[in-house]
Protein backbone atom coordinates (compact mmCIF):
# COMPACT_ATOMS: atom_id res chain seq x y z
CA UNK A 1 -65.20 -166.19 77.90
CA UNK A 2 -63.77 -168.63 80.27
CA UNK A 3 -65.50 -169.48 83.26
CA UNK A 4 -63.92 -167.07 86.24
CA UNK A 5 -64.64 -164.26 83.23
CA UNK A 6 -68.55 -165.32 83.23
CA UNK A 7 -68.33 -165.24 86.60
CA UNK A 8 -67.02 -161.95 87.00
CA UNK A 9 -69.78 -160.69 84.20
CA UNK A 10 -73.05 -162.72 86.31
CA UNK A 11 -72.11 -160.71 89.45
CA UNK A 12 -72.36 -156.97 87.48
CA UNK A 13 -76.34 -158.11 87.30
CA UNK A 14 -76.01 -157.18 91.24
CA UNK A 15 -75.28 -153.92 90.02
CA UNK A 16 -77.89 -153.25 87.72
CA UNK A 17 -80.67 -153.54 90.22
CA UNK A 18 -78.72 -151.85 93.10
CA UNK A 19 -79.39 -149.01 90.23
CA UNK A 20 -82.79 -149.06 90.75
CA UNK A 21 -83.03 -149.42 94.24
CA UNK A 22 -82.86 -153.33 95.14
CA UNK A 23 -80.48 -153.60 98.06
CA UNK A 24 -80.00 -157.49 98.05
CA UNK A 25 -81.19 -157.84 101.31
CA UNK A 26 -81.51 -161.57 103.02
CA UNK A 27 -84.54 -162.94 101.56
CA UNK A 28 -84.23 -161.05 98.02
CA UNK A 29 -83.29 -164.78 96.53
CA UNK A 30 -80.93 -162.69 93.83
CA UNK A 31 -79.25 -165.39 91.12
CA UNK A 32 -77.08 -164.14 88.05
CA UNK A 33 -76.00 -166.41 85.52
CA UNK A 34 -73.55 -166.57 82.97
CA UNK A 35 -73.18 -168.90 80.09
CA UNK A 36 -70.51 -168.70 77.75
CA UNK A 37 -70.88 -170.75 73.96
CA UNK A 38 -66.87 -170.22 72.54
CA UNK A 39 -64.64 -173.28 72.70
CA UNK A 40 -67.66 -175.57 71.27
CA UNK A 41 -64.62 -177.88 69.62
CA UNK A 42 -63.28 -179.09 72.84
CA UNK A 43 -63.87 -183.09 73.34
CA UNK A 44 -65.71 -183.81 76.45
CA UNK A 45 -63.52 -186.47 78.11
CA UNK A 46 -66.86 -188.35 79.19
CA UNK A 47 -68.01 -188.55 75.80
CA UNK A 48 -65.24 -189.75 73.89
CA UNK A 49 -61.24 -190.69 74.60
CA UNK A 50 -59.12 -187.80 73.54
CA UNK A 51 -55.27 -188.20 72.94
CA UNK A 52 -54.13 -184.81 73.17
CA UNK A 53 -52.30 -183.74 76.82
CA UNK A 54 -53.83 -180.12 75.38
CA UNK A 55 -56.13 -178.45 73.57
CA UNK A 56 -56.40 -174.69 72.24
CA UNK A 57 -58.43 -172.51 73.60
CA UNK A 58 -59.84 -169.19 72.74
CA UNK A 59 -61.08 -166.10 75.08
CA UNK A 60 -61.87 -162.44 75.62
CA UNK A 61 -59.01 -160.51 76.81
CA UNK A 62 -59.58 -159.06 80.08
CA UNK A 63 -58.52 -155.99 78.22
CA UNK A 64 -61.51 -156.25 76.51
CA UNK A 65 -64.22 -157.05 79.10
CA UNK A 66 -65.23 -153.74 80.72
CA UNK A 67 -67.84 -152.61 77.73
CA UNK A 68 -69.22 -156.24 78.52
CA UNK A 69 -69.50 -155.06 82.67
CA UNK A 70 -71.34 -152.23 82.01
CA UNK A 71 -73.92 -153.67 79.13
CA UNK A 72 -74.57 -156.26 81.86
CA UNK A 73 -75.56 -153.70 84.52
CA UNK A 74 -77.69 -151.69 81.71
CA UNK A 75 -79.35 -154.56 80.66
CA UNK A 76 -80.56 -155.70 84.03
CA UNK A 77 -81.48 -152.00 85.21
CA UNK A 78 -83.59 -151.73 81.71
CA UNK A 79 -85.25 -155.07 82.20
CA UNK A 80 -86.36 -154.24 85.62
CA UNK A 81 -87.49 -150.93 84.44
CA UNK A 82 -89.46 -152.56 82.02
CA UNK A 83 -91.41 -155.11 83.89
CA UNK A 84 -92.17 -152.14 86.44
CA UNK A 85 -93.69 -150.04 82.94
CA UNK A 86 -95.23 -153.45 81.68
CA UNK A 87 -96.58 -154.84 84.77
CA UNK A 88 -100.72 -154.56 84.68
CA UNK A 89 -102.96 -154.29 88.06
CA UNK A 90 -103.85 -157.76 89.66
CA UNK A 91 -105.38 -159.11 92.70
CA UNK A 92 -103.78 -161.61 93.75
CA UNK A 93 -104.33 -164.53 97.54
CA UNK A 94 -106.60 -162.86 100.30
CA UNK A 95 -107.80 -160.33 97.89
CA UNK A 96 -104.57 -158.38 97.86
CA UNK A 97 -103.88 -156.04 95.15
CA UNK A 98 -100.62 -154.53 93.87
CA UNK A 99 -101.53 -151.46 90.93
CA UNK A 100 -99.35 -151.00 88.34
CA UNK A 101 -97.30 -147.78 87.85
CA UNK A 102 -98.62 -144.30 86.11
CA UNK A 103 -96.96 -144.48 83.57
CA UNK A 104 -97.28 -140.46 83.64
CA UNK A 105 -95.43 -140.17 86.89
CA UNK A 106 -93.02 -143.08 85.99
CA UNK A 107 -92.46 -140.74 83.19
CA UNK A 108 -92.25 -137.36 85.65
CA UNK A 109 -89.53 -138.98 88.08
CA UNK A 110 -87.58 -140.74 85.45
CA UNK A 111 -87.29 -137.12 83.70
CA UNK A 112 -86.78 -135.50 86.80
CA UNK A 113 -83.76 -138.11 87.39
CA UNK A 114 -82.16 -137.45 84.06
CA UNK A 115 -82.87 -140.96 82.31
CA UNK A 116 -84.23 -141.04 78.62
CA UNK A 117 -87.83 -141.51 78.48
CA UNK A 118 -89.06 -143.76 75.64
CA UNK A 119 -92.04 -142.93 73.74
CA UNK A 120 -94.58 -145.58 74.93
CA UNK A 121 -94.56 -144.26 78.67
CA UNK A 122 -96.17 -140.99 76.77
């Protein structure tokens, strides 16, 4: 992927959490990033002198990139999902304390909602 494509696939993360609810507001301090690892062969001018005017690159076809869009807003609605299932009750400065979910009615709403419902919230 070249860099305005990883671009394009960082912001879909928005996405994925809109799906649960998050709304982005001011303070929510939201950052996607996107790394890609093709092209490995190209010479780093700063590293060493290169004589070539240009060099041969290889990237996804924008053709090809939706399936990548919406594994990227799965992935980030599933991970959020699962910290929410794995989170644990603490106590945390001035003796506030923030209980983790029932995983019974986690289970209720999500069925209720139509998502699939994995065995360990049983």
């Amino acid at each position: 992927m070249l860099p305005h494509q990883c671009a394009r696939l960082a912001q879909r993360a928005g996405l994925g959490i809109a799906r649960v609810g998050g709304t982005g507001g001011h303070t929510s301090g939201d950052l996607f990033i996107c790394f890609a690892t093709g092209n490995r062969d190209i010479p780093q001018p700063e590293l060493r002198q290169d004589p070539r005017a240009t060099v041969e690159l290889r990237m996804l076809s924008d053709v090809y990139i939706d399936p990548l869009f919406l594994a990227t807003i799965e992935a980030t609605e599933e991970a959020i999902v699962n910290a929410l299932v794995a989170a644990e009750t603490m106590t945390g400065i001035d003796g506030v304390t923030a209980h983790r979910l029932p995983h019974d009615r986690v289970r209720e709403v999500m069925l209720r909602g139509g998502w699939p419902v994995v065995s360990r919230l049983s």
